[in-house]
mmCIF file of C-alpha atoms and ligand atoms in Angstrom:
data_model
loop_
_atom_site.group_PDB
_atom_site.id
_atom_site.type_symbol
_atom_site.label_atom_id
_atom_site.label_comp_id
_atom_site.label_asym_id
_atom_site.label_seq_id
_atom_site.Cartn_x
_atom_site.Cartn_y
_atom_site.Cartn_z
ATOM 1 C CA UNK H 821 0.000 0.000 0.000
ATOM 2 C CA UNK H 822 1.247 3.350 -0.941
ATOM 3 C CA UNK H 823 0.876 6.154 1.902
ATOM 4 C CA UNK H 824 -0.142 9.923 0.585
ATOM 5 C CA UNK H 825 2.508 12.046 2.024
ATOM 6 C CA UNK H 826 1.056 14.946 4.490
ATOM 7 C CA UNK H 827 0.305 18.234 2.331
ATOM 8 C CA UNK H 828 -0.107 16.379 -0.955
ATOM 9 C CA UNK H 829 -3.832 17.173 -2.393
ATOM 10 C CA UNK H 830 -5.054 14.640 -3.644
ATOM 11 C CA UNK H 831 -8.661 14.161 -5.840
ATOM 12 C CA UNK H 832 -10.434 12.859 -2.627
ATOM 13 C CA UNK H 833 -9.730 16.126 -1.030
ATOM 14 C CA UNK H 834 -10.791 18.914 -3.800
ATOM 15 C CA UNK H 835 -13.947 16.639 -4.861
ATOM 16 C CA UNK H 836 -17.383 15.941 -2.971
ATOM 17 C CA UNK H 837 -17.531 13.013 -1.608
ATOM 18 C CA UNK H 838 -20.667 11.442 -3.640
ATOM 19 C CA UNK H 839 -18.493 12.688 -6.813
ATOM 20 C CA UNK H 840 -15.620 10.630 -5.768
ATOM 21 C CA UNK H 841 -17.533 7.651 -4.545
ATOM 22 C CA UNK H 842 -18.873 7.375 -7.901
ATOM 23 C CA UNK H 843 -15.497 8.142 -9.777
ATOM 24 C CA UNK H 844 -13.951 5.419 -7.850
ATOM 25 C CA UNK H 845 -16.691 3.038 -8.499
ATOM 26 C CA UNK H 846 -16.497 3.755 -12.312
ATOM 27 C CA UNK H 847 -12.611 3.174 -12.128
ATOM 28 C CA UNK H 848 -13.077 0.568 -9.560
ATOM 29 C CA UNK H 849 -15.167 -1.524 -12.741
ATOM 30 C CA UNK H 850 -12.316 -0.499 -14.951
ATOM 31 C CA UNK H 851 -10.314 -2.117 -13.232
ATOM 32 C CA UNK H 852 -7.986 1.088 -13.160
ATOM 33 C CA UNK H 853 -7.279 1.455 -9.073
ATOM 34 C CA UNK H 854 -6.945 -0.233 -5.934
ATOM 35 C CA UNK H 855 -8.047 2.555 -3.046
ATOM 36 C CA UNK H 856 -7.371 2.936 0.513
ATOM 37 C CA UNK H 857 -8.026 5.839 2.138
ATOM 38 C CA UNK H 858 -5.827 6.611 5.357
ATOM 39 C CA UNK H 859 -7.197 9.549 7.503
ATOM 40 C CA UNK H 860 -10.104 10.023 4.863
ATOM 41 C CA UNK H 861 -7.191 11.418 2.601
ATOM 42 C CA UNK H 862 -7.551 8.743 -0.560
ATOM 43 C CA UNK H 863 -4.179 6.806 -2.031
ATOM 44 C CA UNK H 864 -4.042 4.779 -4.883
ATOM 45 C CA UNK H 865 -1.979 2.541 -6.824
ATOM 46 C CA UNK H 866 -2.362 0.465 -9.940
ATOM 47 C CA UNK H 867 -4.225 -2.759 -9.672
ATOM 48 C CA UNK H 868 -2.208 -5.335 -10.534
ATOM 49 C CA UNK H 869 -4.336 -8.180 -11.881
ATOM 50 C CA UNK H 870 -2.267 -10.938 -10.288
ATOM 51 C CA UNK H 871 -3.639 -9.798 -6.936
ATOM 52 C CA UNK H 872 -7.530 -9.295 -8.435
ATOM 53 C CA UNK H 873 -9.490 -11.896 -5.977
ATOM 54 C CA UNK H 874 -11.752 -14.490 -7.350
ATOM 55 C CA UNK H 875 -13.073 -17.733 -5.654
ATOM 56 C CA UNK H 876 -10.822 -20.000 -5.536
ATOM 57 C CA UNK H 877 -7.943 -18.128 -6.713
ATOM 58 C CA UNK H 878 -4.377 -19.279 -4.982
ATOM 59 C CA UNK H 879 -2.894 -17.441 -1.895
ATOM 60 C CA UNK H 880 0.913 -16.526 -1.550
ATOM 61 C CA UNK H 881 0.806 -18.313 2.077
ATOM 62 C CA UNK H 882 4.110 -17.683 3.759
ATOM 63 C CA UNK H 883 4.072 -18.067 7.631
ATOM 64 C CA UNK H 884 2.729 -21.410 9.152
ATOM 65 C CA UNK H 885 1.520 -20.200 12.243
ATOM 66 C CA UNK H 886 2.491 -21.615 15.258
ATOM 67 C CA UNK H 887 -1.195 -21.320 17.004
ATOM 68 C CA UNK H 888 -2.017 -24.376 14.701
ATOM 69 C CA UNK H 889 -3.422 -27.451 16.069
ATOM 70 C CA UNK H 890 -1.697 -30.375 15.083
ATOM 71 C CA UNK H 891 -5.449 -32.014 14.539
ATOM 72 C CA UNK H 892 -6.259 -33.291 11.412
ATOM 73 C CA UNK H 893 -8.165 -31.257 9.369
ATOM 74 C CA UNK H 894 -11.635 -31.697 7.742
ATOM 75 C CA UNK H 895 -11.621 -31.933 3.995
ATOM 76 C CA UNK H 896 -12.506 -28.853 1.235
ATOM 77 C CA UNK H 897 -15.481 -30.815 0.755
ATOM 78 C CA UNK H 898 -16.716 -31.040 4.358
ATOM 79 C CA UNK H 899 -15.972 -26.964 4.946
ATOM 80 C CA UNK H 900 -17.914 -26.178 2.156
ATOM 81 C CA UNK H 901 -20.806 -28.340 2.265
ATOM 82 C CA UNK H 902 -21.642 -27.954 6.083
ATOM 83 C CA UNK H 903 -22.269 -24.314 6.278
ATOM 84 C CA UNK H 904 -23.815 -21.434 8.984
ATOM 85 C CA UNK H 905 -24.614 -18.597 6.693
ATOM 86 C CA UNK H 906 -28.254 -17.482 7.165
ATOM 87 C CA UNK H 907 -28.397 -15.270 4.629
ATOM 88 C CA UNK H 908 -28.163 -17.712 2.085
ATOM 89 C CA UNK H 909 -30.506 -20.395 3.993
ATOM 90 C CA UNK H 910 -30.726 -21.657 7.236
ATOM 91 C CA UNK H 911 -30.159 -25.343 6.346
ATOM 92 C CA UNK H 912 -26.594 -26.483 6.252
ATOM 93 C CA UNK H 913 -26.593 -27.205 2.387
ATOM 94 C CA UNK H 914 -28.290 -24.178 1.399
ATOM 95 C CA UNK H 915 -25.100 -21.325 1.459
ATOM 96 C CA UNK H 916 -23.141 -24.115 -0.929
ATOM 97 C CA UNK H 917 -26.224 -23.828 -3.395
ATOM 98 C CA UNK H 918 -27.231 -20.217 -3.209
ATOM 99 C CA UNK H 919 -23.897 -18.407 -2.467
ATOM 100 C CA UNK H 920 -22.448 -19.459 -5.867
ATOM 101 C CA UNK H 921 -22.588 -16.488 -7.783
ATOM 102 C CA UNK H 922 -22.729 -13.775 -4.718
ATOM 103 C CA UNK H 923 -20.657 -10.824 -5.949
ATOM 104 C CA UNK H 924 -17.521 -10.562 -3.681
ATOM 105 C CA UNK H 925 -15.710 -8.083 -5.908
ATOM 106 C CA UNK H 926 -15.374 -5.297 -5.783
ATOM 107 C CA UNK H 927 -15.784 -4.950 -2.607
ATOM 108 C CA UNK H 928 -14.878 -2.575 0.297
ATOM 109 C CA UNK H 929 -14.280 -2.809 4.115
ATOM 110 C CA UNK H 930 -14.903 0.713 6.263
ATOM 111 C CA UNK H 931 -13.488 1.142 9.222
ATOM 112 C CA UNK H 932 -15.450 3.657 11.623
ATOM 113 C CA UNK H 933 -16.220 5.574 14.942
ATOM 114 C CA UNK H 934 -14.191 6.120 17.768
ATOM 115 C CA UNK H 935 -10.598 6.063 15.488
ATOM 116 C CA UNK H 936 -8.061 9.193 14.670
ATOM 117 C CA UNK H 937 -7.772 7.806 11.184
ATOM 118 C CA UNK H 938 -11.176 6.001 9.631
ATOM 119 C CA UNK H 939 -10.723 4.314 6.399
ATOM 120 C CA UNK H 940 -11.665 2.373 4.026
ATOM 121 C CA UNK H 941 -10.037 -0.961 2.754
ATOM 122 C CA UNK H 942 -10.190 -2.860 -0.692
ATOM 123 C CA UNK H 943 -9.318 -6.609 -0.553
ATOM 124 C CA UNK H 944 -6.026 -6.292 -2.651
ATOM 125 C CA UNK H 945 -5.106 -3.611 0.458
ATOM 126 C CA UNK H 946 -6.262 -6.074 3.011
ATOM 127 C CA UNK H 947 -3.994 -8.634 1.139
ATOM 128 C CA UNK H 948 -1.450 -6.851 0.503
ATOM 129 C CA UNK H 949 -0.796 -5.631 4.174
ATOM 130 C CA UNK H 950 0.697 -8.475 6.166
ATOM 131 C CA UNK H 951 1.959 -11.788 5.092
ATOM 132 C CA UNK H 952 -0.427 -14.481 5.089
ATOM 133 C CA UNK H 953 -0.242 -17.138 7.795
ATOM 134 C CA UNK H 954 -2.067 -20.105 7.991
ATOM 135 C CA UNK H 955 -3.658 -20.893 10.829
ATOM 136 C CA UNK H 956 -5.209 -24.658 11.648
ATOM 137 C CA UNK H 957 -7.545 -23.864 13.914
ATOM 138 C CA UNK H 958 -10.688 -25.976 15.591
ATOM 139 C CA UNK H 959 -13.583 -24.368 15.285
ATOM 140 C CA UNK H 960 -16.682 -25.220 17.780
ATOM 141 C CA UNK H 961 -20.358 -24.403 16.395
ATOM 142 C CA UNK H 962 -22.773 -23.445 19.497
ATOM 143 C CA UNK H 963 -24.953 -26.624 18.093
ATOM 144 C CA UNK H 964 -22.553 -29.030 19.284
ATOM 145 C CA UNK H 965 -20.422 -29.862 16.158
ATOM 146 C CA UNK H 966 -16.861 -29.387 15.405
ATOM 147 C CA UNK H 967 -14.388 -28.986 12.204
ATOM 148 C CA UNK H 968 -10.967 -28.530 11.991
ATOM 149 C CA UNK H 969 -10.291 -25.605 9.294
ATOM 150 C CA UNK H 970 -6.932 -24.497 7.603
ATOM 151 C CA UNK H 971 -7.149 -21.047 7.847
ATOM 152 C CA UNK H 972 -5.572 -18.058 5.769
ATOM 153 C CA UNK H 973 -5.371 -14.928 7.133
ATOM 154 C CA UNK H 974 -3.352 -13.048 9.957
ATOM 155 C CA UNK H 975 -4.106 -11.263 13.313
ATOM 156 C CA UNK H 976 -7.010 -8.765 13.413
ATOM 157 C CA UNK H 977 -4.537 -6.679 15.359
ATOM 158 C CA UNK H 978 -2.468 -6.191 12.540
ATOM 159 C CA UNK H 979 -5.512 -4.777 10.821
ATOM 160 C CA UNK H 980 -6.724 -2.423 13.792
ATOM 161 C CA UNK H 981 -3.613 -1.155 15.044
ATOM 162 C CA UNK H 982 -3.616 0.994 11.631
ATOM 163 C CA UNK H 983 -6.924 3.244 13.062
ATOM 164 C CA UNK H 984 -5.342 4.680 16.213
ATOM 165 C CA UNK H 985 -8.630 3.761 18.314
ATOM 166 C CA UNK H 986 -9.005 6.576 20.712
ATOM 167 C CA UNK H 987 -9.036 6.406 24.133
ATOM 168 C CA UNK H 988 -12.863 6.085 24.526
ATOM 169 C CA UNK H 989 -12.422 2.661 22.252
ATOM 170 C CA UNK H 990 -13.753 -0.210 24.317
ATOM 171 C CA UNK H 991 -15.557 -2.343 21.700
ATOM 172 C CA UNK H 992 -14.880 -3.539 18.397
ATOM 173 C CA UNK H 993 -18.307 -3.650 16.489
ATOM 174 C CA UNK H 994 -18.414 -5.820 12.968
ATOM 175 C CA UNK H 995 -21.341 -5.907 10.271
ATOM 176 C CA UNK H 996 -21.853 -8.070 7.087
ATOM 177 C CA UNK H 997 -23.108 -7.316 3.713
ATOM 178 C CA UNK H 998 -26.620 -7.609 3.054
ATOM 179 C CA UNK H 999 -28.161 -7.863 -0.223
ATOM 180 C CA UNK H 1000 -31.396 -9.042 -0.517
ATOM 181 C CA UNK H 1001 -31.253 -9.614 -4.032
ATOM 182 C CA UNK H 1002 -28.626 -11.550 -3.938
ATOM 183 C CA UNK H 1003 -29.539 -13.324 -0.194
ATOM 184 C CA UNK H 1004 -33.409 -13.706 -1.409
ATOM 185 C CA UNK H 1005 -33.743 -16.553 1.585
ATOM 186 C CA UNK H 1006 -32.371 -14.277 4.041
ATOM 187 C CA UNK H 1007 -35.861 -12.820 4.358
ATOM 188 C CA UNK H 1008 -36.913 -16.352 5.621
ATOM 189 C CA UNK H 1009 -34.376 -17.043 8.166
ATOM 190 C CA UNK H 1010 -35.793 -15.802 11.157
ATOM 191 C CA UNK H 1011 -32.661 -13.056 12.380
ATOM 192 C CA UNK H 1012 -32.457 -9.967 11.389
ATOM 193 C CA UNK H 1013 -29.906 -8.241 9.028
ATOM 194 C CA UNK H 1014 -27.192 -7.425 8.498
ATOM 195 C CA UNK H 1015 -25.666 -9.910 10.510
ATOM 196 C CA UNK H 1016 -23.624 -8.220 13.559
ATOM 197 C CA UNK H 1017 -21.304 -9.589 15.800
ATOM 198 C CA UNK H 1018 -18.678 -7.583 18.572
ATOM 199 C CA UNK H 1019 -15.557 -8.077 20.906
ATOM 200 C CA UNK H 1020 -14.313 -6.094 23.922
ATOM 201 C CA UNK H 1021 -11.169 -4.706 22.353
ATOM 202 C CA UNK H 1022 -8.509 -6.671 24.129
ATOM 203 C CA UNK H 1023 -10.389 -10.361 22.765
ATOM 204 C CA UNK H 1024 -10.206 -8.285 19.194
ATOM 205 C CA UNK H 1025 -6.430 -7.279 20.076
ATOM 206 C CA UNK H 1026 -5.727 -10.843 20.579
ATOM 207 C CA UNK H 1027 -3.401 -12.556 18.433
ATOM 208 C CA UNK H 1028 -5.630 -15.373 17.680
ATOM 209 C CA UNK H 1029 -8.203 -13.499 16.185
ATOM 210 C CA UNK H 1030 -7.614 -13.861 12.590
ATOM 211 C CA UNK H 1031 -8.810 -11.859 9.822
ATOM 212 C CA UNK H 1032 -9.772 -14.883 7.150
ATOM 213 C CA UNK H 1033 -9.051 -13.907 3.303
ATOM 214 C CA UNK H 1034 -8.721 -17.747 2.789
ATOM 215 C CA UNK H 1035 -8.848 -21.540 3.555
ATOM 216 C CA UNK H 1036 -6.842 -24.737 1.832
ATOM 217 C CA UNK H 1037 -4.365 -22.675 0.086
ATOM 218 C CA UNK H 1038 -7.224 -20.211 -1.808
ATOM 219 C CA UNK H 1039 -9.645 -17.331 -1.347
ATOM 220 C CA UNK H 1040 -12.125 -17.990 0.628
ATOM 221 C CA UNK H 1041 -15.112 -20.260 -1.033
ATOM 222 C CA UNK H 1042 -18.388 -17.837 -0.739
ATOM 223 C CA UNK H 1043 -19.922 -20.058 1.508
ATOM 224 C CA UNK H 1044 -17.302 -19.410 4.182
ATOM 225 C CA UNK H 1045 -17.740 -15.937 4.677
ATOM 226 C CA UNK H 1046 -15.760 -14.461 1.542
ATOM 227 C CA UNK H 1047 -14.130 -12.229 0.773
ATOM 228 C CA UNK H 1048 -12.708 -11.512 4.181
ATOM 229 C CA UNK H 1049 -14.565 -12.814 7.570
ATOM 230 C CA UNK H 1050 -13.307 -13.536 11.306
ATOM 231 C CA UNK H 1051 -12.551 -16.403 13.193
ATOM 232 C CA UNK H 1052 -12.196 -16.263 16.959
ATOM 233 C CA UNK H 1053 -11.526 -19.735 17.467
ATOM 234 C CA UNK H 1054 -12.246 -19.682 21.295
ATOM 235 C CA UNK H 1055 -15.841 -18.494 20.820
ATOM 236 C CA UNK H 1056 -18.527 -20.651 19.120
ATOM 237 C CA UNK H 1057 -19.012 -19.840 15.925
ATOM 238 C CA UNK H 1058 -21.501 -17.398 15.002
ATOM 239 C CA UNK H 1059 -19.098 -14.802 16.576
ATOM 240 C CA UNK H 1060 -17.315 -15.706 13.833
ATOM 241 C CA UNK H 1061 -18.661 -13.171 11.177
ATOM 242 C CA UNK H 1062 -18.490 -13.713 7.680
ATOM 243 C CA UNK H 1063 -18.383 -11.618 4.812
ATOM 244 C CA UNK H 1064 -17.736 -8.147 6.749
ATOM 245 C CA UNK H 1065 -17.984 -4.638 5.344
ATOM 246 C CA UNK H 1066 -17.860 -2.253 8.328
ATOM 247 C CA UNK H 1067 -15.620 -2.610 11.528
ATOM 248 C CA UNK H 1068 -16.874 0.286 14.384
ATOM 249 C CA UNK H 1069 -14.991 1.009 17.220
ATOM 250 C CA UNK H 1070 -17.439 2.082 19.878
ATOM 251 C CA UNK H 1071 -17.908 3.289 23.716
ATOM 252 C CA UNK H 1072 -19.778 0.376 24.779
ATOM 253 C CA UNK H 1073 -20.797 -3.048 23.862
ATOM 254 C CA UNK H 1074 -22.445 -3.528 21.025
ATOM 255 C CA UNK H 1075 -25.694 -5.307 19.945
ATOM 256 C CA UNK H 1076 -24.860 -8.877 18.113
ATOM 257 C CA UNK H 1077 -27.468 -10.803 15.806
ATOM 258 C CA UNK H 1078 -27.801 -14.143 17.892
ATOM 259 C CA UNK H 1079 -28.117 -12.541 21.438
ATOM 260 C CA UNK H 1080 -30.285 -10.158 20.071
ATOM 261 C CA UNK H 1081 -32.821 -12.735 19.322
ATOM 262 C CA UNK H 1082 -32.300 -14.996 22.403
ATOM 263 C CA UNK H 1083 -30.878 -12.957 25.068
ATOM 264 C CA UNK H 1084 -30.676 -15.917 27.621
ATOM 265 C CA UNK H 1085 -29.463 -18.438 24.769
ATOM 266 C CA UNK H 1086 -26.686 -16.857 23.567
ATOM 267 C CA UNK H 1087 -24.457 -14.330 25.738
ATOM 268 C CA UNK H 1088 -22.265 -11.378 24.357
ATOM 269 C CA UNK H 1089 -18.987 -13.330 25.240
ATOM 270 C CA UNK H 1090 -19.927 -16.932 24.191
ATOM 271 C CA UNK H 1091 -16.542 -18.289 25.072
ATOM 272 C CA UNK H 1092 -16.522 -22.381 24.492
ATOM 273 C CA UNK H 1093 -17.188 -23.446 28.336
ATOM 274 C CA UNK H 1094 -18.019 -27.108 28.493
ATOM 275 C CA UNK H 1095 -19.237 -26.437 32.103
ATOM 276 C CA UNK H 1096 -22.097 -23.830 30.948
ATOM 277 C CA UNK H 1097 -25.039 -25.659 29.184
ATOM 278 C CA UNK H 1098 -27.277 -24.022 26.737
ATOM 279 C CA UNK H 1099 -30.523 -23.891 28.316
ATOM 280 C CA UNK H 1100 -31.986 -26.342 25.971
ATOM 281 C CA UNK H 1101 -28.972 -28.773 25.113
ATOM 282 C CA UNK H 1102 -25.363 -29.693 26.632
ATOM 283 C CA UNK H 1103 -22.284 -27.868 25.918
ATOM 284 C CA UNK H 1104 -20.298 -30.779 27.671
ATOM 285 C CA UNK H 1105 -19.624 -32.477 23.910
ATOM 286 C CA UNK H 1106 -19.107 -31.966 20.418
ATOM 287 C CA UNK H 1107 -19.301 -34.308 17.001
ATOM 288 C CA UNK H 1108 -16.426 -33.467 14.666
ATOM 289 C CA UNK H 1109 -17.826 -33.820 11.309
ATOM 290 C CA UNK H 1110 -16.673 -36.994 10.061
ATOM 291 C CA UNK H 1111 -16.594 -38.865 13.378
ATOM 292 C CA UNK H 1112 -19.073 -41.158 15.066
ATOM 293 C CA UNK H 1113 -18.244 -40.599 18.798
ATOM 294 C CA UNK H 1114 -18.647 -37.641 19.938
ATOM 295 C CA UNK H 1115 -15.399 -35.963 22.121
ATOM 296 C CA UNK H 1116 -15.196 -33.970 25.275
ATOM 297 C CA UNK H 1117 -15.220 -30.093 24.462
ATOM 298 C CA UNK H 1118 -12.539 -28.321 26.234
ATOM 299 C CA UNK H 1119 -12.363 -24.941 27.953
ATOM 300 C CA UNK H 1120 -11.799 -22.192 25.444
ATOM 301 C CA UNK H 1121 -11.754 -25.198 22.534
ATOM 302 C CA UNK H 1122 -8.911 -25.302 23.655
ATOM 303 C CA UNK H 1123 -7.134 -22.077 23.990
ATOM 304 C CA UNK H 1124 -7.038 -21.710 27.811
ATOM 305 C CA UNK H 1125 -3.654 -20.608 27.800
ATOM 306 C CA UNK H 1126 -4.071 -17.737 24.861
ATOM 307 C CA UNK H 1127 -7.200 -16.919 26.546
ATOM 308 C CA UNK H 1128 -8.339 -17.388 30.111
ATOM 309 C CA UNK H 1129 -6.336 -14.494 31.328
ATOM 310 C CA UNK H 1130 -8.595 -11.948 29.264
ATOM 311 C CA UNK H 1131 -11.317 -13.152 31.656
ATOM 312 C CA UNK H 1132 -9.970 -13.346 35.082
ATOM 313 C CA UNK H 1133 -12.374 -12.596 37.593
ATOM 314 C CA UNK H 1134 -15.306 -12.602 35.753
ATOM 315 C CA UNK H 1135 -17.867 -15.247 36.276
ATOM 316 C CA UNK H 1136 -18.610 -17.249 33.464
ATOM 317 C CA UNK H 1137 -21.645 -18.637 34.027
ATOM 318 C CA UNK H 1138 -23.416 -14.473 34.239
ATOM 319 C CA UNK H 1139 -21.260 -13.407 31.478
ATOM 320 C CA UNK H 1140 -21.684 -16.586 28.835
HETATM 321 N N1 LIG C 1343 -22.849 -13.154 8.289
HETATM 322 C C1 LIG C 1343 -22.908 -14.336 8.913
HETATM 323 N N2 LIG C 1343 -21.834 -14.802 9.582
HETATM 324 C C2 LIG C 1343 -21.890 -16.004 10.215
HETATM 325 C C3 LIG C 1343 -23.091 -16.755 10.237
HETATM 326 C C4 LIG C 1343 -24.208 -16.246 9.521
HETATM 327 O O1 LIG C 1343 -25.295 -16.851 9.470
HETATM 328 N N3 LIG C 1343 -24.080 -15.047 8.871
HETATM 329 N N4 LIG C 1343 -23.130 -17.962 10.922
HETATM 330 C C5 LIG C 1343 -22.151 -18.146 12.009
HETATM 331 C C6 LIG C 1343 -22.134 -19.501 12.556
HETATM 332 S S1 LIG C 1343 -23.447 -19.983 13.530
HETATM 333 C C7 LIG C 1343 -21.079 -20.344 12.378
HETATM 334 S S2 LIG C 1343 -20.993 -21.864 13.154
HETATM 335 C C8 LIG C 1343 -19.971 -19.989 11.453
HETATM 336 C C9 LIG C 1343 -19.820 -21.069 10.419
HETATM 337 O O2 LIG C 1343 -18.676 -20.877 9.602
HETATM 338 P P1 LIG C 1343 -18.360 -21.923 8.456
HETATM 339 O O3 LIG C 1343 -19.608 -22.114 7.657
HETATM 340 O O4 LIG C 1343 -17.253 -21.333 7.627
HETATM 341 O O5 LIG C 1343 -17.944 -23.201 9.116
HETATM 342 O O6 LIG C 1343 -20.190 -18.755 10.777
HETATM 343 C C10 LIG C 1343 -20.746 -17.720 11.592
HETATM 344 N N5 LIG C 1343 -20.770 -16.461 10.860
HETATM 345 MO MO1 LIG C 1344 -22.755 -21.843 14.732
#
């Protein structure tokens, strides 16, 4: 990514704003720039088409992380065919069906509120800004099954650290797309949209919170939350959003899609606890796909000692 240099004018800054918007949408389709704008001051830079992001396309994936599990993994065919993403369906085969031709480019992440320098990303500048790592990581649904995912991404914090959150920062607040034309079942599924999801700053800040551009070597597959998504892989799932376009840093926690509908279902933190039950099922075990018997879930999935010290002294069973 190239940075403007301070006192440089640049088109952003003479033009108003709708104008640009629409400029940069027309060269967007062009294919003539990548954008990022730092400080709401725009930079650009020429595309190069070697970097243009289509599903499946390969990853340059140069860091295996060392927060991977030495688990086997699930196969391509299992992540991609076993599927949370209500606003494609809410049965497991449905986002494999209908998600094929959502629109993933271009596409633009904004990054908002209580920040000294708001911007907005492409995916070539998310790409382009750390190495990619991947990151084998389990990956506990709150119904009580498991999968074991090779990951592409790298920390969140790397990501965030860029904004200079202010001091009244205390939340990180994170919103998918939502196109009904293109998401025509989300209307059926029972939530509301856009999906939203949140993190007290310091689980955001974590290192294991990855910001997912991929999976098995490529983009990710639209089904798993492309182009870019999260995966907190202490939490159960669905606080795992997919397909984000706006990141808010705000004063207090935020709302979030599933404890929004069912308050005493599904808490803000929803940390994997095997020793807090959902009122209406166990949390004690899980069923990794592709297995009969179902195994012991662990504290954190696993990730006590990344993890537990972000909540010590709070009591798990009120804040679930
Ligand atoms: N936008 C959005 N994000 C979402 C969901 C969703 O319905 N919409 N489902 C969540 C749930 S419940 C789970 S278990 C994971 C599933 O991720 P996967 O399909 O890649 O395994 O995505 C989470 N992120
Ligand atoms: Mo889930």
């Amino acid at each position: 990514m190239v940075i403007r240099k301070d006192g440089e004018l640049t088109y952003a800054d003479v033009t108003p704003k709708q104008v640009y918007f629409n400029r940069r949408q027309i060269l967007r389709a062009l294919g003539i720039v990548g954008a990022a704008t730092i400080g709401g001051k725009m930079v650009s830079h020429l595309a190069s088409p070697a970097t243009a992001v289509h599903a499946g396309a390969k990853l340059n994936v140069t860091v295996k992380s060392p927060f991977s599990t030495t688990e086997k993994p699930n196969t391509f065919d299992d992540i991609t065919h076993y599927n949370n993403f209500y606003e494609f369906g809410t049965d497991k085969s449905d986002p494999a069906k209908y998600a094929k031709n959502f629109r993933t480019s271009p596409w633009t992440v904004s990054v908002e509120g209580e920040v000294k320098k708001p911007a907005q990303y492409s995916i070539d500048d998310i790409l382009k800004l750390a190495p990619l790592e991947e990151r084998i990581y389990r990956h506990r649904c709150v119904e009580g099954w498991s999968i074991v995912v090779p990951w592409i991404g790298y920390s969140l914090s790397t990501l965030l650290r860029l904004f200079e959150p202010t001091e009244k920062a205390k939340f990180v607040a994170f919103q998918s797309l939502y196109d009904p034309l293109q998401m025509p079942l989300g209307g059926h599924a029972g939530i509301d949209f856009p999906y939203v999801e949140g993190l007290r700053l310091d689980e955001a800040m974590n290192p294991l919170t990855l910001l997912c551009v991929g999976m098995y070597g490529e983009s990710l597959p639209n089904q798993d939350g492309a182009p870019v998504r999260l995966v907190i892989p202490w939490k159960y799932g669905f606080k795992s959003i997919k397909s984000i376009v706006k990141i808010r840093f705000v004063k207090s926690q935020p709302p979030t899609t599933w404890s929004r509908y069912a308050p005493t279902e599904y808490g803000f933190y929803s940390n994997v606890n095997p020793n807090v039950d959902h009122p209406r099922w166990s949390q004690a075990t899980e069923r990794r796909l592709g297995e009969i018997l179902r195994r012991k879930t662990l504290m954190f999935n696993g990730y006590s000692d990344q993890v537990a010290s972000l909540y010590a002294g709070m009591d798990l069973k009120k804040y679930y």
